[in-house]
Short mmCIF file of C-alpha atoms and ligand atoms in Angstrom, two decimals:
data_model
loop_
_atom_site.label_atom_id
_atom_site.label_comp_id
_atom_site.label_asym_id
_atom_site.label_seq_id
_atom_site.Cartn_x
_atom_site.Cartn_y
_atom_site.Cartn_z
CA MET N 1 0.00 0.00 0.00
CA HIS N 2 1.20 3.51 -0.79
CA ASN N 3 0.56 6.04 1.99
CA ASN N 4 -2.26 3.86 3.26
CA LYS N 5 -4.07 4.28 -0.02
CA GLN N 6 -5.53 1.33 -1.83
CA THR N 7 -3.92 0.44 -5.12
CA LEU N 8 -6.41 0.60 -7.95
CA LEU N 9 -5.36 -1.50 -10.92
CA LEU N 10 -7.16 -0.38 -14.06
CA ILE N 11 -7.31 -3.01 -16.81
CA HIS N 12 -8.15 -1.62 -20.22
CA GLY N 13 -10.50 -3.00 -22.85
CA PHE N 14 -9.97 -4.21 -26.40
CA PRO N 15 -8.31 -2.99 -28.58
CA LEU N 16 -7.14 -0.07 -26.49
CA ASP N 17 -4.32 0.80 -24.14
CA ARG N 18 -3.70 2.64 -20.89
CA ARG N 19 -4.61 5.98 -22.47
CA SER N 20 -8.24 4.92 -22.47
CA TRP N 21 -8.06 5.59 -18.68
CA ASN N 22 -6.94 9.21 -19.10
CA GLY N 23 -10.18 10.39 -17.52
CA GLN N 24 -9.45 8.33 -14.40
CA LEU N 25 -5.71 8.63 -13.82
CA ASP N 26 -5.62 12.12 -12.34
CA ALA N 27 -9.21 12.14 -11.14
CA LEU N 28 -8.71 9.17 -8.81
CA LYS N 29 -5.17 9.77 -7.63
CA GLU N 30 -6.23 11.31 -4.33
CA GLN N 31 -8.29 8.29 -3.42
CA ALA N 32 -5.93 5.59 -4.67
CA HIS N 33 -2.52 4.70 -5.97
CA VAL N 34 -3.64 4.20 -9.56
CA LEU N 35 -1.92 1.73 -11.86
CA ALA N 36 -2.98 1.49 -15.49
CA PRO N 37 -0.57 -0.69 -17.43
CA ASP N 38 -0.62 -1.40 -21.13
CA LEU N 39 -1.57 -5.04 -21.53
CA ARG N 40 0.95 -7.21 -23.34
CA GLY N 41 1.49 -6.01 -26.90
CA PHE N 42 -0.74 -2.93 -26.57
CA GLY N 43 0.36 0.69 -26.39
CA ASN N 44 3.99 0.91 -25.36
CA ASP N 45 4.28 -2.72 -24.35
CA HIS N 46 6.51 -4.64 -26.72
CA ARG N 47 6.86 -8.00 -25.02
CA ALA N 48 6.74 -11.09 -27.20
CA LEU N 49 3.27 -12.35 -28.02
CA PRO N 50 1.89 -15.83 -28.48
CA GLU N 51 -0.64 -16.41 -31.23
CA ALA N 52 -3.43 -16.36 -28.65
CA MET N 53 -3.08 -14.44 -25.40
CA SER N 54 -5.35 -16.09 -22.85
CA MET N 55 -7.08 -14.06 -20.17
CA ASP N 56 -5.04 -16.10 -17.67
CA ALA N 57 -1.82 -15.00 -19.39
CA TYR N 58 -2.74 -11.31 -19.12
CA ALA N 59 -3.66 -11.92 -15.47
CA GLN N 60 -0.27 -13.54 -14.90
CA ASP N 61 1.44 -10.45 -16.38
CA LEU N 62 -0.51 -8.26 -13.96
CA LYS N 63 0.34 -10.46 -11.01
CA ASP N 64 4.03 -10.28 -12.02
CA LEU N 65 3.74 -6.49 -12.15
CA LEU N 66 2.32 -6.38 -8.63
CA ASP N 67 5.04 -8.71 -7.38
CA GLU N 68 7.73 -6.51 -8.95
CA GLN N 69 6.28 -3.48 -7.22
CA HIS N 70 5.77 -5.34 -3.93
CA ILE N 71 2.07 -4.60 -3.96
CA GLU N 72 0.23 -7.19 -1.94
CA ARG N 73 -3.44 -6.41 -2.53
CA VAL N 74 -5.29 -4.35 -5.09
CA VAL N 75 -8.70 -3.22 -6.13
CA LEU N 76 -9.10 -4.55 -9.65
CA CYS N 77 -11.10 -2.52 -12.14
CA GLY N 78 -11.48 -4.10 -15.54
CA LEU N 79 -13.48 -2.73 -18.42
CA SER N 80 -14.85 -5.21 -20.94
CA MET N 81 -11.88 -7.45 -21.86
CA GLY N 82 -10.29 -5.98 -18.74
CA GLY N 83 -13.22 -7.49 -16.82
CA TYR N 84 -12.55 -10.92 -18.30
CA ILE N 85 -8.96 -10.53 -17.13
CA ALA N 86 -10.03 -9.33 -13.68
CA LEU N 87 -12.16 -12.46 -13.25
CA ALA N 88 -9.22 -14.63 -14.37
CA PHE N 89 -7.00 -12.84 -11.83
CA LEU N 90 -9.54 -13.27 -9.06
CA ALA N 91 -9.93 -16.98 -9.84
CA ALA N 92 -6.18 -17.48 -9.57
CA TRP N 93 -5.21 -15.14 -6.71
CA PRO N 94 -8.26 -14.20 -4.64
CA GLU N 95 -6.03 -13.33 -1.68
CA ARG N 96 -4.49 -10.49 -3.71
CA VAL N 97 -7.84 -8.82 -4.41
CA ALA N 98 -9.32 -6.27 -1.99
CA GLY N 99 -12.18 -5.27 -4.25
CA LEU N 100 -13.48 -5.84 -7.75
CA VAL N 101 -14.96 -3.43 -10.25
CA LEU N 102 -16.44 -5.00 -13.37
CA ALA N 103 -17.22 -2.35 -15.95
CA ASN N 104 -19.13 -2.98 -19.18
CA THR N 105 -18.28 -6.63 -19.14
CA ARG N 106 -19.77 -10.11 -18.76
CA ALA N 107 -18.94 -13.46 -17.23
CA ASN N 108 -20.05 -15.82 -19.98
CA ALA N 109 -17.84 -17.33 -22.70
CA ASP N 110 -18.24 -16.72 -26.44
CA ASP N 111 -20.62 -18.92 -28.39
CA GLU N 112 -19.69 -20.52 -31.69
CA GLU N 113 -20.64 -17.46 -33.72
CA GLY N 114 -18.74 -15.18 -31.34
CA ARG N 115 -15.61 -17.29 -31.73
CA LYS N 116 -15.88 -17.09 -35.51
CA GLY N 117 -16.17 -13.31 -35.25
CA ARG N 118 -12.98 -13.23 -33.15
CA GLU N 119 -11.03 -15.03 -35.85
CA GLU N 120 -12.37 -12.58 -38.42
CA THR N 121 -11.27 -9.68 -36.23
CA ALA N 122 -7.82 -11.25 -35.89
CA LEU N 123 -7.47 -11.66 -39.65
CA ASN N 124 -8.93 -8.23 -40.39
CA ALA N 125 -6.39 -6.61 -38.08
CA PHE N 126 -3.66 -7.82 -40.44
CA ASP N 127 -5.49 -7.67 -43.76
CA LYS N 128 -7.60 -4.53 -43.50
CA GLY N 129 -5.57 -2.73 -40.89
CA MET N 130 -6.39 -1.06 -37.61
CA VAL N 131 -7.72 2.16 -39.15
CA VAL N 132 -10.59 0.21 -40.71
CA ILE N 133 -11.20 -1.64 -37.44
CA ALA N 134 -11.25 1.62 -35.51
CA ARG N 135 -13.79 3.11 -37.89
CA GLY N 136 -16.06 0.10 -37.53
CA MET N 137 -15.81 -0.07 -33.76
CA LEU N 138 -16.11 3.54 -32.62
CA PRO N 139 -19.89 3.88 -33.09
CA LYS N 140 -20.37 0.92 -30.74
CA LEU N 141 -17.85 2.06 -28.17
CA LEU N 142 -18.87 5.65 -27.57
CA ALA N 143 -22.28 7.16 -26.94
CA GLU N 144 -23.88 9.37 -29.54
CA HIS N 145 -23.50 12.48 -27.39
CA THR N 146 -19.75 11.88 -27.09
CA ARG N 147 -19.38 11.35 -30.82
CA ASN N 148 -21.43 14.48 -31.58
CA ALA N 149 -20.24 16.85 -28.90
CA LEU N 150 -16.70 15.72 -28.13
CA PRO N 151 -14.92 15.17 -31.45
CA GLU N 152 -11.47 15.40 -29.86
CA ILE N 153 -12.16 12.59 -27.45
CA THR N 154 -13.77 10.55 -30.20
CA GLU N 155 -10.78 11.05 -32.47
CA HIS N 156 -8.39 10.25 -29.65
CA MET N 157 -10.10 6.92 -28.97
CA GLY N 158 -10.10 6.19 -32.70
CA SER N 159 -6.41 6.89 -32.96
CA ILE N 160 -5.64 4.74 -29.92
CA ILE N 161 -7.30 1.82 -31.70
CA ALA N 162 -5.69 2.65 -35.04
CA GLU N 163 -2.22 2.64 -33.42
CA GLN N 164 -2.41 -0.86 -31.97
CA ARG N 165 -0.28 -3.58 -33.47
CA PRO N 166 -2.24 -6.23 -35.41
CA GLU N 167 -0.26 -8.96 -33.59
CA ALA N 168 -1.53 -7.73 -30.23
CA VAL N 169 -5.10 -7.34 -31.47
CA ALA N 170 -5.13 -10.80 -33.04
CA ALA N 171 -3.63 -12.41 -29.93
CA ALA N 172 -6.23 -10.74 -27.72
CA ALA N 173 -9.13 -11.65 -30.02
CA ARG N 174 -8.01 -15.28 -30.11
CA GLY N 175 -7.48 -15.28 -26.37
CA MET N 176 -10.98 -13.91 -25.74
CA ALA N 177 -12.40 -16.66 -27.98
CA LYS N 178 -10.88 -19.24 -25.65
CA ARG N 179 -11.95 -17.72 -22.38
CA PRO N 180 -13.94 -19.98 -20.09
CA ASP N 181 -17.43 -19.44 -18.79
CA ARG N 182 -17.00 -17.66 -15.44
CA ILE N 183 -20.68 -17.66 -14.51
CA PRO N 184 -20.20 -20.61 -12.13
CA MET N 185 -17.68 -18.67 -10.04
CA LEU N 186 -19.91 -15.62 -9.51
CA PRO N 187 -21.84 -16.88 -6.44
CA SER N 188 -18.55 -17.63 -4.66
CA ILE N 189 -17.03 -14.17 -5.16
CA ALA N 190 -16.30 -13.01 -1.64
CA VAL N 191 -14.68 -9.62 -2.26
CA PRO N 192 -16.66 -6.37 -2.37
CA THR N 193 -17.82 -5.98 -5.96
CA LEU N 194 -19.09 -3.04 -7.95
CA ILE N 195 -20.57 -3.48 -11.39
CA ILE N 196 -20.69 -0.45 -13.66
CA THR N 197 -22.27 -0.21 -17.05
CA GLY N 198 -23.72 2.30 -19.45
CA SER N 199 -27.44 2.50 -20.22
CA ASP N 200 -26.57 2.55 -23.93
CA ASP N 201 -23.95 -0.20 -24.09
CA VAL N 202 -25.00 -2.28 -27.09
CA LEU N 203 -22.02 -4.62 -26.75
CA MET N 204 -22.85 -5.59 -23.16
CA PRO N 205 -26.56 -4.92 -22.81
CA LEU N 206 -27.92 -4.05 -19.38
CA PRO N 207 -29.38 -7.51 -18.56
CA THR N 208 -25.84 -8.91 -18.75
CA SER N 209 -24.73 -6.64 -15.93
CA GLN N 210 -27.94 -7.16 -13.98
CA ALA N 211 -27.41 -10.92 -14.13
CA MET N 212 -23.86 -10.55 -12.79
CA ALA N 213 -25.07 -8.27 -10.02
CA ASN N 214 -27.74 -10.80 -9.06
CA ALA N 215 -25.22 -13.63 -9.01
CA ILE N 216 -22.42 -11.95 -7.03
CA PRO N 217 -23.36 -11.76 -3.34
CA GLY N 218 -23.58 -8.23 -1.97
CA SER N 219 -22.52 -6.59 -5.21
CA ALA N 220 -23.76 -3.18 -6.29
CA LEU N 221 -24.76 -2.12 -9.79
CA VAL N 222 -24.32 1.40 -11.14
CA VAL N 223 -25.88 2.19 -14.52
CA LEU N 224 -24.51 5.39 -16.02
CA PRO N 225 -27.12 7.20 -18.10
CA GLU N 226 -26.29 8.06 -21.71
CA ALA N 227 -23.09 6.08 -21.54
CA ALA N 228 -22.20 3.34 -24.00
CA HIS N 229 -19.46 0.70 -23.92
CA LEU N 230 -16.58 2.94 -22.84
CA SER N 231 -18.62 4.25 -19.93
CA ASN N 232 -15.48 5.69 -18.30
CA VAL N 233 -15.05 7.91 -21.37
CA ASP N 234 -18.71 8.73 -21.98
CA ALA N 235 -19.47 9.50 -18.34
CA PRO N 236 -16.18 10.10 -16.51
CA GLU N 237 -17.75 12.00 -13.61
CA GLY N 238 -20.29 9.31 -12.86
CA PHE N 239 -17.74 6.57 -13.36
CA ASN N 240 -15.19 8.22 -11.07
CA ALA N 241 -17.81 9.03 -8.43
CA ALA N 242 -18.88 5.39 -8.35
CA ILE N 243 -15.26 4.26 -7.92
CA ARG N 244 -14.60 6.84 -5.20
CA ALA N 245 -17.65 5.74 -3.22
CA PHE N 246 -16.67 2.11 -3.67
CA LEU N 247 -13.09 2.73 -2.47
CA LYS N 248 -14.40 4.61 0.53
CA GLY N 249 -16.69 1.74 1.40
CA ILE N 250 -13.87 -0.79 1.49
CA ALA N 251 -11.17 1.42 3.02
C1 LIG S 1 -13.77 -4.81 -25.11
O1 LIG S 1 -14.21 -3.66 -25.12
O2 LIG S 1 -12.81 -5.13 -24.42
C2 LIG S 1 -14.41 -5.80 -26.05
O3 LIG S 1 -15.60 -5.29 -26.56
C3 LIG S 1 -14.65 -7.10 -25.38
C4 LIG S 1 -15.18 -8.12 -26.32
O4 LIG S 1 -15.04 -7.97 -27.53
O5 LIG S 1 -15.74 -9.12 -25.83
#
């Protein structure tokens, strides 16, 4: 622990990097020691990549990072793919987790069609390039009001996606395709848990979050109005307020 503050480990979504947490890094630094690493292969991370990067492998990287920094326990906050990784981390090292925030995510595995789509994404990353992927994804990631009223933020998110290496994107897509169903573990989650989502998240519709909240004992659900999949970008004040209240509750 740093100055008695909790460490908040922010785990970014796909296909983004630590910069997608820009609206949290400074805003939460009084309440927590905030860590927001680039996952393997994304952003400024240039470690070697396997063909498929499992959620367990990302979780292992994060655990190694905590070990290196001698950080014993953390509050995990994963958005979307980051949530899949947070659940993998919790399954492996529950004693290292002081609290869990699952944002715009889900616990179930991909179905057959979903897995096919992952392989297409992996191939498209190489063949069509990340600019095309960014263009296709942005309308689903950000709420309409962000795309209309905040062009700089919208362009920044687009360029973050466009800058990712196809190898990293493909490895993540293939890793997500292989992730296990974590629904069975939800009733046994014993750490304080906050679930955050956006009212307009078409990728992880509200019932998905409600089902997780119902299954995880004592968990709370915050639905941010007019926020889509990147709810931390669409509604940073609401997102940060929810995290602050959560941190206070488990201090
Ligand atoms: C993400 O934002 O990390 C992705 O939408 C997750 C996914 O594709 O399942």
